[in-house]
């Protein structure tokens, strides 16, 4: 069963409730990166063109742990959208505020934004009663928040089941995510090369297992590399490397019969992130030093795999890229991927921000908005909140 698309549906005079992902970095009420909101603007415009009677927008912002944190208010997002579209956006006091029903009955009001869903502990608990309150705000439910589709949260998992299938839609961003990620895992053109970096081996183990089957080469970088090197008996000095990650890496290496996993041959090392960096021209890292980036030999080695690839997936930076001295490996990989003609998908907040900063994002086939969600989709072939959209009654 397919997902229903809003583009070819009549939504005239309907009250439309949309779950967006407006989880953007905000400091002192200033939005630091508006990409996620900008991606949603065409959908908002489309709904207004379709003459919906009310557009009720919902999102989470940050991790307020079920408490009302004023610095995590969606107010700056509501202002930003109002400014961009030249239309008033009414922000409710809370997602369950009784005033929302009054606003819904006022003819001149078009767009209502519910305050941060995660100010309510019920949202992340997947509470059904909370979903029932939200369901009263719309005739139509649309989910376009791919980044949370791997979570069984109330607004994406409980809420759609309170609408009929006829009135339940997957938004354009989700549709695009699914078609790109499906292409990646169903019949990837070969060679299929994956670049996996970042720091959390544990979070990526299941995806790596799946990629061991699907991909031709897996290029490991970032802090991910050290548990693998240590598991092979190579010294990693003071680099980030937990015993648990070493045993996970060992089990993956044992299973890697086709020798698909490739590890850095050199590193950029330092005593700490604030010390002067130095190239370590070997796989091993001295006792008193840490690895903070891949070295030039590794860059060239990985580039050779990438330039030959027909399909590429990248998740996770190649080093401590937030620090200039250790950002070169990550930007090198961003540029190398953008220069290929391969079908390329980049997922994960840090890799996406590196791609955006590098200025090469236009050459990437698909920049995924959800890091964890894209990894879980690759692992399992679907996500809980997507299944609900498909199989609601
Ligand atoms: P993840 O969320 O697993 O993709 O990890 C991303 C984080 O890993 C970023 O904040 C990077 O700075 C960090 N990281 C990547 N490589 C290293 C490294 N060699 N040493 C320390 N942190 C790293």
CSV table of N, CA, C and O in Angstrom, one decimal, residues 201-306:
chain,number,residue,atom,x,y,z
A,201,UNK,N,29.8,4.3,17.7
A,201,UNK,CA,29.8,3.0,17.0
A,201,UNK,C,28.5,2.3,17.3
A,201,UNK,O,27.9,1.7,16.5
A,202,UNK,N,28.2,2.3,18.6
A,202,UNK,CA,27.0,1.6,19.1
A,202,UNK,C,25.7,1.9,18.3
A,202,UNK,O,24.9,1.1,18.0
A,203,UNK,N,25.6,3.2,18.1
A,203,UNK,CA,24.3,3.7,17.4
A,203,UNK,C,24.3,3.2,15.9
A,203,UNK,O,23.3,3.2,15.3
A,204,UNK,N,25.5,2.9,15.4
A,204,UNK,CA,25.6,2.6,13.9
A,204,UNK,C,25.8,1.2,13.6
A,204,UNK,O,25.8,0.8,12.5
A,205,UNK,N,25.9,0.3,14.7
A,205,UNK,CA,26.3,-1.1,14.5
A,205,UNK,C,25.3,-1.8,13.6
A,205,UNK,O,25.7,-2.5,12.6
A,206,UNK,N,24.0,-1.6,13.8
A,206,UNK,CA,23.0,-2.4,13.0
A,206,UNK,C,23.0,-1.9,11.6
A,206,UNK,O,22.8,-2.7,10.7
A,207,UNK,N,23.2,-0.6,11.4
A,207,UNK,CA,23.3,-0.1,10.0
A,207,UNK,C,24.5,-0.7,9.3
A,207,UNK,O,24.4,-1.1,8.2
A,208,UNK,N,25.6,-0.7,10.1
A,208,UNK,CA,26.9,-1.2,9.5
A,208,UNK,C,26.7,-2.7,9.1
A,208,UNK,O,27.2,-3.1,8.0
A,209,UNK,N,26.0,-3.4,9.9
A,209,UNK,CA,25.7,-4.9,9.6
A,209,UNK,C,25.0,-5.0,8.3
A,209,UNK,O,25.3,-5.8,7.5
A,210,UNK,N,24.0,-4.2,8.1
A,210,UNK,CA,23.2,-4.2,6.9
A,210,UNK,C,24.1,-3.8,5.7
A,210,UNK,O,24.0,-4.4,4.6
A,211,UNK,N,24.9,-2.8,5.9
A,211,UNK,CA,25.8,-2.3,4.8
A,211,UNK,C,26.8,-3.3,4.4
A,211,UNK,O,27.2,-3.4,3.3
A,212,UNK,N,27.2,-4.1,5.4
A,212,UNK,CA,28.2,-5.2,5.1
A,212,UNK,C,27.6,-6.1,4.0
A,212,UNK,O,28.3,-6.7,3.2
A,213,UNK,N,26.2,-6.3,4.0
A,213,UNK,CA,25.6,-7.1,3.0
A,213,UNK,C,25.4,-6.3,1.7
A,213,UNK,O,25.7,-6.9,0.6
A,214,UNK,N,24.9,-5.1,1.8
A,214,UNK,CA,24.5,-4.3,0.6
A,214,UNK,C,25.7,-3.6,-0.1
A,214,UNK,O,25.6,-3.5,-1.3
A,215,UNK,N,26.7,-3.1,0.7
A,215,UNK,CA,27.7,-2.3,0.0
A,215,UNK,C,28.9,-3.1,-0.5
A,215,UNK,O,29.1,-4.3,-0.1
A,216,UNK,N,29.7,-2.4,-1.3
A,216,UNK,CA,30.9,-3.1,-1.8
A,216,UNK,C,32.1,-2.7,-1.0
A,216,UNK,O,33.0,-3.4,-0.7
A,217,UNK,N,32.1,-1.4,-0.5
A,217,UNK,CA,33.2,-0.9,0.4
A,217,UNK,C,32.6,0.0,1.5
A,217,UNK,O,31.7,0.8,1.2
A,218,UNK,N,33.2,-0.2,2.7
A,218,UNK,CA,32.8,0.7,3.8
A,218,UNK,C,34.0,1.4,4.3
A,218,UNK,O,34.9,0.8,4.7
A,219,UNK,N,34.0,2.7,4.1
A,219,UNK,CA,35.2,3.5,4.4
A,219,UNK,C,35.0,4.1,5.8
A,219,UNK,O,34.0,4.9,6.0
A,220,UNK,N,35.7,3.7,6.8
A,220,UNK,CA,35.5,4.2,8.2
A,220,UNK,C,36.4,5.4,8.5
A,220,UNK,O,37.6,5.4,8.2
A,221,UNK,N,35.8,6.4,9.1
A,221,UNK,CA,36.6,7.6,9.5
A,221,UNK,C,36.1,8.1,10.8
A,221,UNK,O,35.2,7.5,11.5
A,222,UNK,N,36.7,9.2,11.3
A,222,UNK,CA,36.3,9.8,12.6
A,222,UNK,C,36.7,8.9,13.7
A,222,UNK,O,37.4,8.0,13.6
A,223,UNK,N,36.1,9.2,14.9
A,223,UNK,CA,36.4,8.4,16.1
A,223,UNK,C,35.9,7.0,15.9
A,223,UNK,O,36.4,6.1,16.7
A,224,UNK,N,35.0,6.7,15.0
A,224,UNK,CA,34.6,5.3,14.7
A,224,UNK,C,35.8,4.4,14.4
A,224,UNK,O,35.7,3.2,14.6
A,225,UNK,N,36.8,5.0,13.8
A,225,UNK,CA,37.9,4.2,13.3
A,225,UNK,C,38.8,3.6,14.4
A,225,UNK,O,39.3,2.5,14.2
A,226,UNK,N,38.9,4.2,15.5
A,226,UNK,CA,39.8,3.8,16.6
A,226,UNK,C,39.4,2.4,17.2
A,226,UNK,O,40.3,1.6,17.3
A,227,UNK,N,38.1,2.2,17.5
A,227,UNK,CA,37.8,0.8,18.0
A,227,UNK,C,38.1,-0.3,17.0
A,227,UNK,O,38.5,-1.3,17.4
A,228,UNK,N,38.0,0.1,15.7
A,228,UNK,CA,38.3,-0.9,14.7
A,228,UNK,C,39.8,-1.2,14.6
A,228,UNK,O,40.2,-2.3,14.6
A,229,UNK,N,40.6,-0.1,14.7
A,229,UNK,CA,42.0,-0.3,14.7
A,229,UNK,C,42.5,-1.0,15.9
A,229,UNK,O,43.3,-2.0,15.8
A,230,UNK,N,41.9,-0.7,17.1
A,230,UNK,CA,42.3,-1.3,18.3
A,230,UNK,C,42.0,-2.8,18.3
A,230,UNK,O,42.7,-3.7,18.7
A,231,UNK,N,40.8,-3.1,17.7
A,231,UNK,CA,40.4,-4.5,17.6
A,231,UNK,C,41.3,-5.3,16.7
A,231,UNK,O,41.4,-6.5,16.8
A,232,UNK,N,42.1,-4.6,15.8
A,232,UNK,CA,43.1,-5.3,15.0
A,232,UNK,C,44.4,-5.3,15.7
A,232,UNK,O,45.4,-5.6,15.0
A,233,UNK,N,44.5,-4.8,16.9
A,233,UNK,CA,45.7,-4.8,17.7
A,233,UNK,C,46.6,-3.6,17.4
A,233,UNK,O,47.8,-3.6,17.7
A,234,UNK,N,46.1,-2.6,16.8
A,234,UNK,CA,46.9,-1.4,16.5
A,234,UNK,C,46.7,-0.3,17.6
A,234,UNK,O,45.6,-0.1,18.1
A,235,UNK,N,47.8,0.3,18.0
A,235,UNK,CA,47.8,1.3,19.1
A,235,UNK,C,47.0,2.5,18.7
A,235,UNK,O,47.1,3.0,17.6
A,236,UNK,N,46.1,3.0,19.6
A,236,UNK,CA,45.3,4.2,19.2
A,236,UNK,C,45.6,5.4,20.2
A,236,UNK,O,44.9,6.4,20.2
A,237,UNK,N,46.6,5.3,21.1
A,237,UNK,CA,46.9,6.3,22.0
A,237,UNK,C,45.7,6.7,22.9
A,237,UNK,O,45.0,5.8,23.4
A,238,UNK,N,45.5,8.0,23.0
A,238,UNK,CA,44.4,8.5,23.9
A,238,UNK,C,43.1,8.8,23.1
A,238,UNK,O,42.2,9.4,23.6
A,239,UNK,N,43.1,8.3,21.8
A,239,UNK,CA,41.9,8.6,21.0
A,239,UNK,C,40.6,8.0,21.6
A,239,UNK,O,40.7,7.0,22.4
A,240,UNK,N,39.5,8.6,21.3
A,240,UNK,CA,38.2,8.2,21.8
A,240,UNK,C,38.0,6.7,21.4
A,240,UNK,O,38.1,6.3,20.2
A,241,UNK,N,37.8,5.8,22.4
A,241,UNK,CA,37.7,4.4,22.1
A,241,UNK,C,37.3,3.6,23.3
A,241,UNK,O,38.1,3.4,24.2
A,242,UNK,N,36.0,3.3,23.4
A,242,UNK,CA,35.6,2.5,24.6
A,242,UNK,C,35.8,1.0,24.4
A,242,UNK,O,35.8,0.5,23.3
A,243,UNK,N,35.9,0.3,25.5
A,243,UNK,CA,36.1,-1.2,25.4
A,243,UNK,C,34.9,-1.8,24.7
A,243,UNK,O,35.0,-2.7,23.9
A,244,UNK,N,33.7,-1.2,25.0
A,244,UNK,CA,32.4,-1.8,24.4
A,244,UNK,C,32.5,-1.6,22.9
A,244,UNK,O,32.2,-2.6,22.1
A,245,UNK,N,32.9,-0.4,22.4
A,245,UNK,CA,33.0,-0.2,21.0
A,245,UNK,C,34.1,-1.1,20.3
A,245,UNK,O,33.9,-1.6,19.2
A,246,UNK,N,35.2,-1.4,21.1
A,246,UNK,CA,36.2,-2.3,20.5
A,246,UNK,C,35.6,-3.7,20.3
A,246,UNK,O,35.8,-4.3,19.2
A,247,UNK,N,34.8,-4.2,21.2
A,247,UNK,CA,34.2,-5.5,21.0
A,247,UNK,C,33.1,-5.5,19.9
A,247,UNK,O,33.0,-6.5,19.2
A,248,UNK,N,32.4,-4.4,19.8
A,248,UNK,CA,31.5,-4.3,18.6
A,248,UNK,C,32.2,-4.3,17.3
A,248,UNK,O,31.9,-5.1,16.4
A,249,UNK,N,33.3,-3.5,17.3
A,249,UNK,CA,34.1,-3.5,16.0
A,249,UNK,C,34.7,-4.8,15.7
A,249,UNK,O,34.7,-5.2,14.6
A,250,UNK,N,35.1,-5.5,16.8
A,250,UNK,CA,35.8,-6.9,16.5
A,250,UNK,C,34.7,-7.8,15.9
A,250,UNK,O,35.1,-8.5,14.9
A,251,UNK,N,33.5,-7.8,16.4
A,251,UNK,CA,32.5,-8.7,15.8
A,251,UNK,C,32.2,-8.3,14.4
A,251,UNK,O,32.0,-9.2,13.6
A,252,UNK,N,32.2,-7.0,14.1
A,252,UNK,CA,31.9,-6.6,12.7
A,252,UNK,C,33.1,-7.1,11.8
A,252,UNK,O,32.9,-7.6,10.7
A,253,UNK,N,34.3,-6.9,12.3
A,253,UNK,CA,35.5,-7.3,11.5
A,253,UNK,C,35.5,-8.8,11.2
A,253,UNK,O,35.8,-9.3,10.1
A,254,UNK,N,35.1,-9.6,12.3
A,254,UNK,CA,35.0,-11.0,12.1
A,254,UNK,C,34.0,-11.4,11.0
A,254,UNK,O,34.2,-12.4,10.3
A,255,UNK,N,32.9,-10.6,10.9
A,255,UNK,CA,31.9,-10.9,9.9
A,255,UNK,C,32.2,-10.4,8.5
A,255,UNK,O,31.6,-10.8,7.6
A,256,UNK,N,33.2,-9.6,8.5
A,256,UNK,CA,33.5,-8.9,7.2
A,256,UNK,C,34.4,-9.8,6.3
A,256,UNK,O,35.5,-9.6,6.0
A,257,UNK,N,33.7,-10.9,5.9
A,257,UNK,CA,34.5,-11.9,5.1
A,257,UNK,C,35.0,-11.3,3.8
A,257,UNK,O,36.0,-11.7,3.3
A,258,UNK,N,34.2,-10.4,3.2
A,258,UNK,CA,34.6,-9.9,1.9
A,258,UNK,C,35.6,-8.7,2.0
A,258,UNK,O,35.9,-8.1,1.0
A,259,UNK,N,36.1,-8.5,3.2
A,259,UNK,CA,37.1,-7.4,3.4
A,259,UNK,C,36.5,-6.1,2.9
A,259,UNK,O,37.2,-5.4,2.1
A,260,UNK,N,35.3,-5.8,3.2
A,260,UNK,CA,34.7,-4.5,2.7
A,260,UNK,C,35.1,-3.3,3.6
A,260,UNK,O,35.0,-2.2,3.1
A,261,UNK,N,35.4,-3.6,4.8
A,261,UNK,CA,35.7,-2.5,5.7
A,261,UNK,C,37.1,-2.0,5.5
A,261,UNK,O,38.1,-2.8,5.5
A,262,UNK,N,37.2,-0.7,5.3
A,262,UNK,CA,38.6,0.0,5.1
A,262,UNK,C,38.8,1.0,6.2
A,262,UNK,O,37.9,1.7,6.6
A,263,UNK,N,40.0,1.0,6.7
A,263,UNK,CA,40.3,1.9,7.9
A,263,UNK,C,41.4,2.9,7.5
A,263,UNK,O,42.2,2.6,6.6
A,264,UNK,N,41.5,4.0,8.2
A,264,UNK,CA,42.5,5.0,7.9
A,264,UNK,C,43.9,4.5,8.0
A,264,UNK,O,44.2,3.6,8.8
A,265,UNK,N,44.8,4.9,7.1
A,265,UNK,CA,46.2,4.5,7.1
A,265,UNK,C,47.1,5.6,7.7
A,265,UNK,O,48.2,5.3,8.1
A,266,UNK,N,46.5,6.8,7.9
A,266,UNK,CA,47.3,7.8,8.7
A,266,UNK,C,46.3,8.7,9.3
A,266,UNK,O,45.0,8.6,9.1
A,267,UNK,N,46.8,9.6,10.2
A,267,UNK,CA,45.9,10.4,11.0
A,267,UNK,C,46.4,11.8,11.2
A,267,UNK,O,47.6,12.1,11.0
A,268,UNK,N,45.5,12.7,11.7
A,268,UNK,CA,46.0,14.0,12.2
A,268,UNK,C,45.9,13.9,13.7
A,268,UNK,O,44.8,13.6,14.2
A,269,UNK,N,47.0,14.0,14.4
A,269,UNK,CA,47.0,13.8,15.8
A,269,UNK,C,47.4,15.1,16.6
A,269,UNK,O,48.0,16.0,16.0
A,270,UNK,N,47.1,15.1,17.9
A,270,UNK,CA,47.5,16.2,18.8
A,270,UNK,C,47.4,15.7,20.2
A,270,UNK,O,46.7,14.6,20.5
A,271,UNK,N,48.0,16.4,21.2
A,271,UNK,CA,47.9,16.0,22.6
A,271,UNK,C,46.4,16.2,23.1
A,271,UNK,O,45.9,15.5,23.8
A,272,UNK,N,45.8,17.3,22.6
A,272,UNK,CA,44.4,17.6,22.8
A,272,UNK,C,43.9,18.5,21.7
A,272,UNK,O,44.7,19.0,20.9
A,273,UNK,N,42.6,18.7,21.7
A,273,UNK,CA,42.1,19.5,20.5
A,273,UNK,C,42.6,20.9,20.4
A,273,UNK,O,42.6,21.5,19.3
A,274,UNK,N,43.2,21.5,21.5
A,274,UNK,CA,43.7,22.8,21.4
A,274,UNK,C,45.2,22.9,21.1
A,274,UNK,O,45.8,23.9,20.9
A,275,UNK,N,45.8,21.7,21.0
A,275,UNK,CA,47.3,21.7,20.7
A,275,UNK,C,47.5,21.7,19.2
A,275,UNK,O,46.6,21.4,18.4
A,276,UNK,N,48.8,21.9,18.9
A,276,UNK,CA,49.2,22.0,17.4
A,276,UNK,C,49.0,20.6,16.8
A,276,UNK,O,49.5,19.6,17.3
A,277,UNK,N,48.3,20.5,15.7
A,277,UNK,CA,48.1,19.2,15.0
A,277,UNK,C,49.4,18.8,14.2
A,277,UNK,O,50.2,19.6,13.8
A,278,UNK,N,49.5,17.5,14.1
A,278,UNK,CA,50.6,16.9,13.4
A,278,UNK,C,50.1,15.7,12.6
A,278,UNK,O,49.2,15.0,13.0
A,279,UNK,N,50.8,15.5,11.4
A,279,UNK,CA,50.4,14.3,10.6
A,279,UNK,C,51.1,13.1,11.2
A,279,UNK,O,52.3,13.1,11.5
A,280,UNK,N,50.3,12.0,11.5
A,280,UNK,CA,50.9,10.7,11.9
A,280,UNK,C,50.9,9.8,10.7
A,280,UNK,O,49.8,9.3,10.4
A,281,UNK,N,52.0,9.6,10.1
A,281,UNK,CA,52.1,8.8,8.9
A,281,UNK,C,52.1,7.3,9.1
A,281,UNK,O,52.9,6.6,8.5
A,282,UNK,N,51.2,6.8,10.0
A,282,UNK,CA,51.1,5.4,10.2
A,282,UNK,C,49.7,5.1,10.7
A,282,UNK,O,49.0,6.0,11.2
A,283,UNK,N,49.3,3.8,10.8
A,283,UNK,CA,48.0,3.5,11.3
A,283,UNK,C,48.0,3.6,12.8
A,283,UNK,O,47.0,4.0,13.4
A,284,UNK,N,49.1,3.4,13.5
A,284,UNK,CA,49.2,3.5,14.9
A,284,UNK,C,49.4,4.9,15.4
A,284,UNK,O,49.9,5.8,14.7
A,285,UNK,N,48.9,5.2,16.6
A,285,UNK,CA,48.9,6.5,17.2
A,285,UNK,C,49.7,6.4,18.5
A,285,UNK,O,49.5,5.5,19.3
A,286,UNK,N,50.7,7.4,18.7
A,286,UNK,CA,51.6,7.3,19.9
A,286,UNK,C,50.7,7.4,21.2
A,286,UNK,O,49.7,8.0,21.2
A,287,UNK,N,51.3,6.8,22.2
A,287,UNK,CA,50.6,6.7,23.5
A,287,UNK,C,50.0,8.0,24.1
A,287,UNK,O,48.9,8.0,24.6
A,288,UNK,N,50.8,9.1,24.0
A,288,UNK,CA,50.3,10.3,24.6
A,288,UNK,C,49.5,11.2,23.7
A,288,UNK,O,49.3,12.4,24.0
A,289,UNK,N,49.1,10.7,22.5
A,289,UNK,CA,48.4,11.6,21.5
A,289,UNK,C,47.1,11.0,21.2
A,289,UNK,O,46.8,9.8,21.4
A,290,UNK,N,46.2,11.8,20.6
A,290,UNK,CA,44.9,11.4,20.1
A,290,UNK,C,44.7,11.6,18.7
A,290,UNK,O,45.2,12.6,18.2
A,291,UNK,N,44.0,10.8,18.0
A,291,UNK,CA,43.6,11.0,16.6
A,291,UNK,C,42.4,11.9,16.5
A,291,UNK,O,41.4,11.7,17.2
A,292,UNK,N,42.5,13.0,15.7
A,292,UNK,CA,41.3,13.9,15.6
A,292,UNK,C,40.8,14.1,14.2
A,292,UNK,O,39.8,14.8,13.9
A,293,UNK,N,41.5,13.4,13.2
A,293,UNK,CA,41.1,13.6,11.8
A,293,UNK,C,41.8,12.5,11.0
A,293,UNK,O,42.8,12.0,11.5
A,294,UNK,N,41.3,12.2,9.8
A,294,UNK,CA,42.0,11.3,8.9
A,294,UNK,C,43.1,12.1,8.3
A,294,UNK,O,43.0,13.3,8.1
A,295,UNK,N,44.2,11.4,7.9
A,295,UNK,CA,45.4,12.0,7.3
A,295,UNK,C,45.3,12.1,5.8
A,295,UNK,O,44.3,11.6,5.2
A,296,UNK,N,46.3,12.7,5.1
A,296,UNK,CA,46.2,12.9,3.7
A,296,UNK,C,46.3,11.6,2.9
A,296,UNK,O,45.6,11.6,1.8
A,297,UNK,N,47.0,10.6,3.4
A,297,UNK,CA,47.1,9.3,2.6
A,297,UNK,C,45.7,8.7,2.6
A,297,UNK,O,45.2,8.2,1.6
A,298,UNK,N,45.0,8.8,3.8
A,298,UNK,CA,43.7,8.2,3.9
A,298,UNK,C,42.7,8.9,3.0
A,298,UNK,O,41.8,8.3,2.3
A,299,UNK,N,42.8,10.3,2.9
A,299,UNK,CA,41.9,11.1,2.1
A,299,UNK,C,42.0,10.6,0.6
A,299,UNK,O,41.0,10.3,0.0
A,300,UNK,N,43.3,10.4,0.2
A,300,UNK,CA,43.5,10.0,-1.2
A,300,UNK,C,43.0,8.6,-1.5
A,300,UNK,O,42.3,8.3,-2.5
A,301,UNK,N,43.2,7.7,-0.5
A,301,UNK,CA,42.7,6.3,-0.6
A,301,UNK,C,41.2,6.3,-0.7
A,301,UNK,O,40.6,5.6,-1.6
A,302,UNK,N,40.5,7.1,0.1
A,302,UNK,CA,39.1,7.1,0.1
A,302,UNK,C,38.5,7.7,-1.1
A,302,UNK,O,37.5,7.3,-1.7
A,303,UNK,N,39.3,8.8,-1.6
A,303,UNK,CA,38.8,9.5,-2.8
A,303,UNK,C,38.8,8.5,-4.0
A,303,UNK,O,37.9,8.5,-4.8
A,304,UNK,N,39.8,7.6,-4.0
A,304,UNK,CA,39.9,6.6,-5.2
A,304,UNK,C,38.7,5.7,-5.2
A,304,UNK,O,38.1,5.5,-6.2
A,305,UNK,N,38.2,5.3,-4.0
A,305,UNK,CA,37.0,4.5,-3.9
A,305,UNK,C,35.8,5.3,-4.4
A,305,UNK,O,34.9,4.8,-5.1
A,306,UNK,N,35.7,6.5,-3.9
A,306,UNK,CA,34.5,7.4,-4.2
A,306,UNK,C,34.5,7.7,-5.7
A,306,UNK,O,33.4,7.7,-6.3
